[in-house]
PDB file of C-alpha atoms in Angstrom:
ATOM      1  CA  UNK J1451       0.000   0.000   0.000  1.00  0.00           C
ATOM      2  CA  UNK J1452       0.887   3.649  -0.129  1.00  0.00           C
ATOM      3  CA  UNK J1453       1.495   3.968   3.576  1.00  0.00           C
ATOM      4  CA  UNK J1454       1.591   2.110   6.859  1.00  0.00           C
ATOM      5  CA  UNK J1455      -1.898   1.021   7.830  1.00  0.00           C
ATOM      6  CA  UNK J1456      -2.947   0.326  11.410  1.00  0.00           C
ATOM      7  CA  UNK J1457      -6.186  -1.088  12.688  1.00  0.00           C
ATOM      8  CA  UNK J1458      -8.304  -0.444  14.565  1.00  0.00           C
ATOM      9  CA  UNK J1459      -7.781   3.300  14.834  1.00  0.00           C
ATOM     10  CA  UNK J1460      -9.484   3.325  18.235  1.00  0.00           C
ATOM     11  CA  UNK J1461     -10.107   0.521  20.692  1.00  0.00           C
ATOM     12  CA  UNK J1462     -11.877   0.650  24.020  1.00  0.00           C
ATOM     13  CA  UNK J1463     -11.738  -2.532  26.033  1.00  0.00           C
ATOM     14  CA  UNK J1464     -12.405  -3.666  29.556  1.00  0.00           C
ATOM     15  CA  UNK J1465      -9.587  -4.309  31.954  1.00  0.00           C
ATOM     16  CA  UNK J1466      -8.524  -7.936  31.862  1.00  0.00           C
ATOM     17  CA  UNK J1467      -9.484  -8.545  28.240  1.00  0.00           C
ATOM     18  CA  UNK J1468      -7.001  -9.371  25.509  1.00  0.00           C
ATOM     19  CA  UNK J1469      -6.509  -7.052  22.530  1.00  0.00           C
ATOM     20  CA  UNK J1470      -4.876  -7.421  19.132  1.00  0.00           C
ATOM     21  CA  UNK J1471      -3.512  -4.494  17.177  1.00  0.00           C
ATOM     22  CA  UNK J1472      -2.627  -4.829  13.537  1.00  0.00           C
ATOM     23  CA  UNK J1473       0.005  -3.167  11.381  1.00  0.00           C
ATOM     24  CA  UNK J1474       0.292  -3.457   7.622  1.00  0.00           C
ATOM     25  CA  UNK J1475       3.642  -1.954   6.590  1.00  0.00           C
ATOM     26  CA  UNK J1476       4.694  -0.511   3.276  1.00  0.00           C
ATOM     27  CA  UNK J1477       5.310  -3.290   0.789  1.00  0.00           C
ATOM     28  CA  UNK J1478       8.980  -4.159   0.616  1.00  0.00           C
ATOM     29  CA  UNK J1479       9.914  -2.557   3.915  1.00  0.00           C
ATOM     30  CA  UNK J1480      11.925  -5.154   5.777  1.00  0.00           C
ATOM     31  CA  UNK J1481      12.085  -3.303   9.094  1.00  0.00           C
ATOM     32  CA  UNK J1482       9.001  -2.933  11.286  1.00  0.00           C
ATOM     33  CA  UNK J1483       8.767  -1.273  14.687  1.00  0.00           C
ATOM     34  CA  UNK J1484       6.177  -0.931  17.396  1.00  0.00           C
ATOM     35  CA  UNK J1485       6.237   2.056  19.738  1.00  0.00           C
ATOM     36  CA  UNK J1486       3.746   3.320  22.249  1.00  0.00           C
ATOM     37  CA  UNK J1487       3.085   6.835  23.379  1.00  0.00           C
ATOM     38  CA  UNK J1488       1.326   7.737  26.570  1.00  0.00           C
ATOM     39  CA  UNK J1489      -0.450  11.080  26.844  1.00  0.00           C
ATOM     40  CA  UNK J1490       2.021  13.934  26.434  1.00  0.00           C
ATOM     41  CA  UNK J1491       4.998  11.626  26.432  1.00  0.00           C
ATOM     42  CA  UNK J1492       7.668  10.588  23.984  1.00  0.00           C
ATOM     43  CA  UNK J1493       7.743   7.327  22.131  1.00  0.00           C
ATOM     44  CA  UNK J1494       8.580   4.160  24.006  1.00  0.00           C
ATOM     45  CA  UNK J1495      10.178   1.429  21.918  1.00  0.00           C
ATOM     46  CA  UNK J1496       8.447  -1.946  22.169  1.00  0.00           C
ATOM     47  CA  UNK J1497       9.718  -4.366  19.526  1.00  0.00           C
ATOM     48  CA  UNK J1498      11.596  -4.424  16.222  1.00  0.00           C
ATOM     49  CA  UNK J1499      11.451  -6.898  13.339  1.00  0.00           C
ATOM     50  CA  UNK J1500      14.064  -7.021  10.608  1.00  0.00           C
ATOM     51  CA  UNK J1501      13.545  -9.463   7.762  1.00  0.00           C
ATOM     52  CA  UNK J1502      13.757 -13.055   8.928  1.00  0.00           C
ATOM     53  CA  UNK J1503      15.965 -12.274  11.916  1.00  0.00           C
ATOM     54  CA  UNK J1504      14.836 -12.892  15.457  1.00  0.00           C
ATOM     55  CA  UNK J1505      12.919  -9.836  16.678  1.00  0.00           C
ATOM     56  CA  UNK J1506      14.362  -7.410  19.208  1.00  0.00           C
ATOM     57  CA  UNK J1507      11.860  -7.685  22.051  1.00  0.00           C
ATOM     58  CA  UNK J1508      13.884  -5.699  24.544  1.00  0.00           C
ATOM     59  CA  UNK J1509      11.267  -2.959  24.873  1.00  0.00           C
ATOM     60  CA  UNK J1510       8.256  -5.100  25.721  1.00  0.00           C
ATOM     61  CA  UNK J1511       7.178  -3.986  29.219  1.00  0.00           C
ATOM     62  CA  UNK J1512       5.905  -7.341  30.439  1.00  0.00           C
ATOM     63  CA  UNK J1513       5.161 -10.883  29.321  1.00  0.00           C
ATOM     64  CA  UNK J1514       1.578  -9.812  28.693  1.00  0.00           C
ATOM     65  CA  UNK J1515       2.866  -8.195  25.514  1.00  0.00           C
ATOM     66  CA  UNK J1516       3.788 -10.183  22.416  1.00  0.00           C
ATOM     67  CA  UNK J1517       4.087  -9.531  18.718  1.00  0.00           C
ATOM     68  CA  UNK J1518       4.316 -11.509  15.535  1.00  0.00           C
ATOM     69  CA  UNK J1519       5.177 -10.668  12.000  1.00  0.00           C
ATOM     70  CA  UNK J1520       3.857 -13.179   9.502  1.00  0.00           C
ATOM     71  CA  UNK J1521       5.474 -13.671   6.125  1.00  0.00           C
ATOM     72  CA  UNK J1522       7.702 -10.667   6.655  1.00  0.00           C
ATOM     73  CA  UNK J1523       4.745  -8.355   6.218  1.00  0.00           C
ATOM     74  CA  UNK J1524       1.752  -7.836   8.511  1.00  0.00           C
ATOM     75  CA  UNK J1525       2.425  -7.605  12.232  1.00  0.00           C
ATOM     76  CA  UNK J1526       0.106  -8.141  15.177  1.00  0.00           C
ATOM     77  CA  UNK J1527       0.761  -6.789  18.662  1.00  0.00           C
ATOM     78  CA  UNK J1528      -1.148  -8.680  21.337  1.00  0.00           C
ATOM     79  CA  UNK J1529      -1.721  -7.483  24.879  1.00  0.00           C
ATOM     80  CA  UNK J1530      -3.138 -10.076  27.243  1.00  0.00           C
ATOM     81  CA  UNK J1531      -5.047  -9.342  30.436  1.00  0.00           C
ATOM     82  CA  UNK J1532      -5.001  -5.618  29.751  1.00  0.00           C
ATOM     83  CA  UNK J1533      -4.385  -3.140  32.554  1.00  0.00           C
ATOM     84  CA  UNK J1534      -5.296   0.538  32.743  1.00  0.00           C
ATOM     85  CA  UNK J1535      -1.648   1.526  32.383  1.00  0.00           C
ATOM     86  CA  UNK J1536      -1.705  -0.066  28.935  1.00  0.00           C
ATOM     87  CA  UNK J1537      -3.839   2.822  27.719  1.00  0.00           C
ATOM     88  CA  UNK J1538      -1.791   4.667  25.100  1.00  0.00           C
ATOM     89  CA  UNK J1539      -1.433   5.250  21.387  1.00  0.00           C
ATOM     90  CA  UNK J1540       0.345   2.318  19.777  1.00  0.00           C
ATOM     91  CA  UNK J1541       2.346   3.320  16.747  1.00  0.00           C
ATOM     92  CA  UNK J1542       3.751   1.098  14.058  1.00  0.00           C
ATOM     93  CA  UNK J1543       6.503   2.182  11.686  1.00  0.00           C
ATOM     94  CA  UNK J1544       8.264   0.533   8.801  1.00  0.00           C
ATOM     95  CA  UNK J1545      11.398   1.291   6.867  1.00  0.00           C
ATOM     96  CA  UNK J1546      13.566  -0.013   4.086  1.00  0.00           C
ATOM     97  CA  UNK J1547      16.743   1.285   5.687  1.00  0.00           C
ATOM     98  CA  UNK J1548      16.102   3.474   8.755  1.00  0.00           C
ATOM     99  CA  UNK J1549      19.576   4.916   8.842  1.00  0.00           C
ATOM    100  CA  UNK J1550      19.104   6.290   5.350  1.00  0.00           C
ATOM    101  CA  UNK J1551      15.409   6.983   5.038  1.00  0.00           C
ATOM    102  CA  UNK J1552      13.968   7.138   8.529  1.00  0.00           C
ATOM    103  CA  UNK J1553      10.687   5.595   9.518  1.00  0.00           C
ATOM    104  CA  UNK J1554       7.253   5.820   7.963  1.00  0.00           C
ATOM    105  CA  UNK J1555       4.664   5.762  10.711  1.00  0.00           C
ATOM    106  CA  UNK J1556       1.088   4.636  10.678  1.00  0.00           C
ATOM    107  CA  UNK J1557      -1.639   6.753  12.256  1.00  0.00           C
ATOM    108  CA  UNK J1558      -1.655   4.621  15.360  1.00  0.00           C
ATOM    109  CA  UNK J1559      -4.217   2.779  17.450  1.00  0.00           C
ATOM    110  CA  UNK J1560      -5.564   4.672  20.435  1.00  0.00           C
ATOM    111  CA  UNK J1561      -6.147   2.031  23.104  1.00  0.00           C
ATOM    112  CA  UNK J1562      -8.254   2.855  26.123  1.00  0.00           C
ATOM    113  CA  UNK J1563      -8.659   0.377  28.960  1.00  0.00           C
ATOM    114  CA  UNK J1564     -11.719   0.974  31.097  1.00  0.00           C
TER     115      UNK J1564
ATOM    116  CA  UNK Z 702      19.995   7.059  28.186  1.00  0.00           C
ATOM    117  CA  UNK Z 703      20.520   7.538  24.473  1.00  0.00           C
ATOM    118  CA  UNK Z 704      17.252   9.371  24.253  1.00  0.00           C
ATOM    119  CA  UNK Z 705      17.302  12.816  22.707  1.00  0.00           C
ATOM    120  CA  UNK Z 706      15.883  15.659  24.746  1.00  0.00           C
ATOM    121  CA  UNK Z 707      14.121  18.527  23.056  1.00  0.00           C
ATOM    122  CA  UNK Z 708      14.148  22.070  24.289  1.00  0.00           C
ATOM    123  CA  UNK Z 709      11.967  24.017  24.866  1.00  0.00           C
ATOM    124  CA  UNK Z 710       9.103  21.761  25.880  1.00  0.00           C
ATOM    125  CA  UNK Z 711       6.627  24.268  24.486  1.00  0.00           C
ATOM    126  CA  UNK Z 712       6.937  27.216  22.144  1.00  0.00           C
ATOM    127  CA  UNK Z 713       4.336  29.733  21.040  1.00  0.00           C
ATOM    128  CA  UNK Z 714       5.005  32.213  18.232  1.00  0.00           C
ATOM    129  CA  UNK Z 715       3.153  34.475  15.828  1.00  0.00           C
ATOM    130  CA  UNK Z 716       2.615  33.411  12.257  1.00  0.00           C
ATOM    131  CA  UNK Z 717       5.493  34.575  10.087  1.00  0.00           C
ATOM    132  CA  UNK Z 718       8.079  34.343  12.842  1.00  0.00           C
ATOM    133  CA  UNK Z 719      10.838  31.759  12.910  1.00  0.00           C
ATOM    134  CA  UNK Z 720      10.720  28.835  15.332  1.00  0.00           C
ATOM    135  CA  UNK Z 721      13.848  27.207  16.714  1.00  0.00           C
ATOM    136  CA  UNK Z 722      13.900  24.033  18.761  1.00  0.00           C
ATOM    137  CA  UNK Z 723      16.872  22.145  20.058  1.00  0.00           C
ATOM    138  CA  UNK Z 724      17.788  18.564  20.706  1.00  0.00           C
ATOM    139  CA  UNK Z 725      20.566  17.271  22.929  1.00  0.00           C
ATOM    140  CA  UNK Z 726      21.744  13.694  23.203  1.00  0.00           C
ATOM    141  CA  UNK Z 727      24.313  11.795  25.207  1.00  0.00           C
ATOM    142  CA  UNK Z 728      26.012   9.133  23.113  1.00  0.00           C
ATOM    143  CA  UNK Z 729      27.730   9.139  19.739  1.00  0.00           C
ATOM    144  CA  UNK Z 730      25.380   8.849  16.796  1.00  0.00           C
ATOM    145  CA  UNK Z 731      25.505   7.991  13.133  1.00  0.00           C
ATOM    146  CA  UNK Z 732      22.519  10.103  12.263  1.00  0.00           C
ATOM    147  CA  UNK Z 733      19.737  12.151  13.757  1.00  0.00           C
ATOM    148  CA  UNK Z 734      16.229  12.639  12.485  1.00  0.00           C
ATOM    149  CA  UNK Z 735      13.450  15.140  13.094  1.00  0.00           C
ATOM    150  CA  UNK Z 736       9.775  14.218  13.018  1.00  0.00           C
ATOM    151  CA  UNK Z 737       6.517  16.127  13.299  1.00  0.00           C
ATOM    152  CA  UNK Z 738       3.394  14.823  15.023  1.00  0.00           C
ATOM    153  CA  UNK Z 739      -0.060  16.302  14.633  1.00  0.00           C
ATOM    154  CA  UNK Z 740      -2.842  15.591  17.102  1.00  0.00           C
ATOM    155  CA  UNK Z 741      -1.039  12.790  18.933  1.00  0.00           C
ATOM    156  CA  UNK Z 742      -1.168  10.377  16.033  1.00  0.00           C
ATOM    157  CA  UNK Z 743       1.425   9.201  13.520  1.00  0.00           C
ATOM    158  CA  UNK Z 744       4.748  10.919  13.128  1.00  0.00           C
ATOM    159  CA  UNK Z 745       5.937  12.334   9.841  1.00  0.00           C
ATOM    160  CA  UNK Z 746       9.597  12.159   8.934  1.00  0.00           C
ATOM    161  CA  UNK Z 747      10.961  15.632   8.205  1.00  0.00           C
ATOM    162  CA  UNK Z 748      14.683  15.391   7.726  1.00  0.00           C
ATOM    163  CA  UNK Z 749      17.677  13.168   8.436  1.00  0.00           C
ATOM    164  CA  UNK Z 750      21.150  14.523   9.064  1.00  0.00           C
ATOM    165  CA  UNK Z 751      24.245  12.345   9.225  1.00  0.00           C
ATOM    166  CA  UNK Z 752      27.042  12.704  11.740  1.00  0.00           C
ATOM    167  CA  UNK Z 753      29.421  13.997   9.064  1.00  0.00           C
ATOM    168  CA  UNK Z 754      26.994  16.752   8.035  1.00  0.00           C
ATOM    169  CA  UNK Z 755      26.710  20.096   9.781  1.00  0.00           C
ATOM    170  CA  UNK Z 756      23.667  21.601   8.135  1.00  0.00           C
ATOM    171  CA  UNK Z 757      20.789  20.494   5.968  1.00  0.00           C
ATOM    172  CA  UNK Z 758      17.886  22.284   4.359  1.00  0.00           C
ATOM    173  CA  UNK Z 759      14.476  21.163   3.210  1.00  0.00           C
ATOM    174  CA  UNK Z 760      12.058  23.863   2.141  1.00  0.00           C
ATOM    175  CA  UNK Z 761      11.460  26.099   5.166  1.00  0.00           C
ATOM    176  CA  UNK Z 762      13.320  23.708   7.435  1.00  0.00           C
ATOM    177  CA  UNK Z 763      16.938  24.067   8.426  1.00  0.00           C
ATOM    178  CA  UNK Z 764      18.661  21.506  10.621  1.00  0.00           C
ATOM    179  CA  UNK Z 765      22.093  21.850  12.147  1.00  0.00           C
ATOM    180  CA  UNK Z 766      24.158  19.249  13.929  1.00  0.00           C
ATOM    181  CA  UNK Z 767      27.069  19.833  16.271  1.00  0.00           C
ATOM    182  CA  UNK Z 768      28.524  16.476  17.213  1.00  0.00           C
ATOM    183  CA  UNK Z 769      31.092  18.055  19.532  1.00  0.00           C
ATOM    184  CA  UNK Z 770      28.246  19.470  21.633  1.00  0.00           C
ATOM    185  CA  UNK Z 771      25.967  16.511  20.960  1.00  0.00           C
ATOM    186  CA  UNK Z 772      23.203  18.818  19.882  1.00  0.00           C
ATOM    187  CA  UNK Z 773      20.992  19.600  16.938  1.00  0.00           C
ATOM    188  CA  UNK Z 774      18.596  22.389  16.123  1.00  0.00           C
ATOM    189  CA  UNK Z 775      15.553  22.606  13.896  1.00  0.00           C
ATOM    190  CA  UNK Z 776      14.652  26.001  12.479  1.00  0.00           C
ATOM    191  CA  UNK Z 777      11.308  26.584  10.808  1.00  0.00           C
ATOM    192  CA  UNK Z 778      11.299  29.854   8.916  1.00  0.00           C
ATOM    193  CA  UNK Z 779       8.251  31.995   8.145  1.00  0.00           C
ATOM    194  CA  UNK Z 780       6.025  29.812  10.304  1.00  0.00           C
ATOM    195  CA  UNK Z 781       2.420  29.088   9.420  1.00  0.00           C
ATOM    196  CA  UNK Z 782      -0.537  28.032  11.515  1.00  0.00           C
ATOM    197  CA  UNK Z 783      -0.282  24.618   9.854  1.00  0.00           C
ATOM    198  CA  UNK Z 784       3.149  24.160  11.461  1.00  0.00           C
ATOM    199  CA  UNK Z 785       1.422  23.787  14.827  1.00  0.00           C
ATOM    200  CA  UNK Z 786       2.454  20.330  16.008  1.00  0.00           C
ATOM    201  CA  UNK Z 787       4.865  18.484  18.249  1.00  0.00           C
ATOM    202  CA  UNK Z 788       8.397  18.040  16.969  1.00  0.00           C
ATOM    203  CA  UNK Z 789      10.644  15.165  17.979  1.00  0.00           C
ATOM    204  CA  UNK Z 790      14.268  14.387  17.401  1.00  0.00           C
ATOM    205  CA  UNK Z 791      15.351  10.774  17.129  1.00  0.00           C
ATOM    206  CA  UNK Z 792      18.857   9.445  17.516  1.00  0.00           C
ATOM    207  CA  UNK Z 793      20.055   6.067  16.349  1.00  0.00           C
ATOM    208  CA  UNK Z 794      21.049   3.336  18.743  1.00  0.00           C
ATOM    209  CA  UNK Z 795      21.695  -0.352  18.793  1.00  0.00           C
ATOM    210  CA  UNK Z 796      20.054  -2.567  16.228  1.00  0.00           C
ATOM    211  CA  UNK Z 797      18.577   0.126  13.999  1.00  0.00           C
ATOM    212  CA  UNK Z 798      16.413   1.354  16.840  1.00  0.00           C
ATOM    213  CA  UNK Z 799      15.864   5.084  17.130  1.00  0.00           C
ATOM    214  CA  UNK Z 800      15.341   6.839  20.427  1.00  0.00           C
ATOM    215  CA  UNK Z 801      12.783   9.610  20.590  1.00  0.00           C
ATOM    216  CA  UNK Z 802      12.614  12.464  23.048  1.00  0.00           C
ATOM    217  CA  UNK Z 803       9.471  13.897  24.617  1.00  0.00           C
ATOM    218  CA  UNK Z 804       9.166  16.552  21.949  1.00  0.00           C
ATOM    219  CA  UNK Z 805       8.645  20.291  21.596  1.00  0.00           C
ATOM    220  CA  UNK Z 806       5.059  21.445  21.299  1.00  0.00           C
ATOM    221  CA  UNK Z 807       4.908  24.327  18.811  1.00  0.00           C
ATOM    222  CA  UNK Z 808       1.908  26.617  18.556  1.00  0.00           C
ATOM    223  CA  UNK Z 809       1.788  29.111  15.709  1.00  0.00           C
ATOM    224  CA  UNK Z 810      -0.769  31.832  16.325  1.00  0.00           C
ATOM    225  CA  UNK Z 811      -2.485  33.167  13.192  1.00  0.00           C
TER     226      UNK Z 811
END
């Protein structure tokens, strides 16, 4: 596609439920990143996928968080047993070569845990 | 932390004026990027400057980099109301990860 697509754009869910967030990167972009941004804060790195290499999961805040990237394309971020502190905007970005071209971000998923 | 820190946190100017925001970082970098964010959603890549470059221009944007001071500045000339947004610098780190600061919130008053 023309850009990075994220779905849903907004998600309200009850505490304790599981949620899945989807990211469809730009075709051909081998690098894919998940960040989250709490209200008025900077971006917090979560996880990074590069091609077929093992993902860098060093930013995942707890074992309730997991992510997959199937076929080197679409990625799903799953949060199990959601907590109120998980409320944030979850941003996905993709890149061909970040050190040359930077990231292209999606519009994000605004997750609200009630 | 490798995270860049933007300064000031908030800036309010009149339309037509220039806006300058700064970014400081702590570790050596290969490149630094500036992004804009409208309404708390996706970020838009503005400009990338490499460690061997001192200045770069793109339209009304001018970015400088001083690696000896570990700092960068973003200048927006002849600001417009549409420039109202948050601006973030991002510095590279391990494994192609970029570290973002908390941003400068710019308000351009028509």
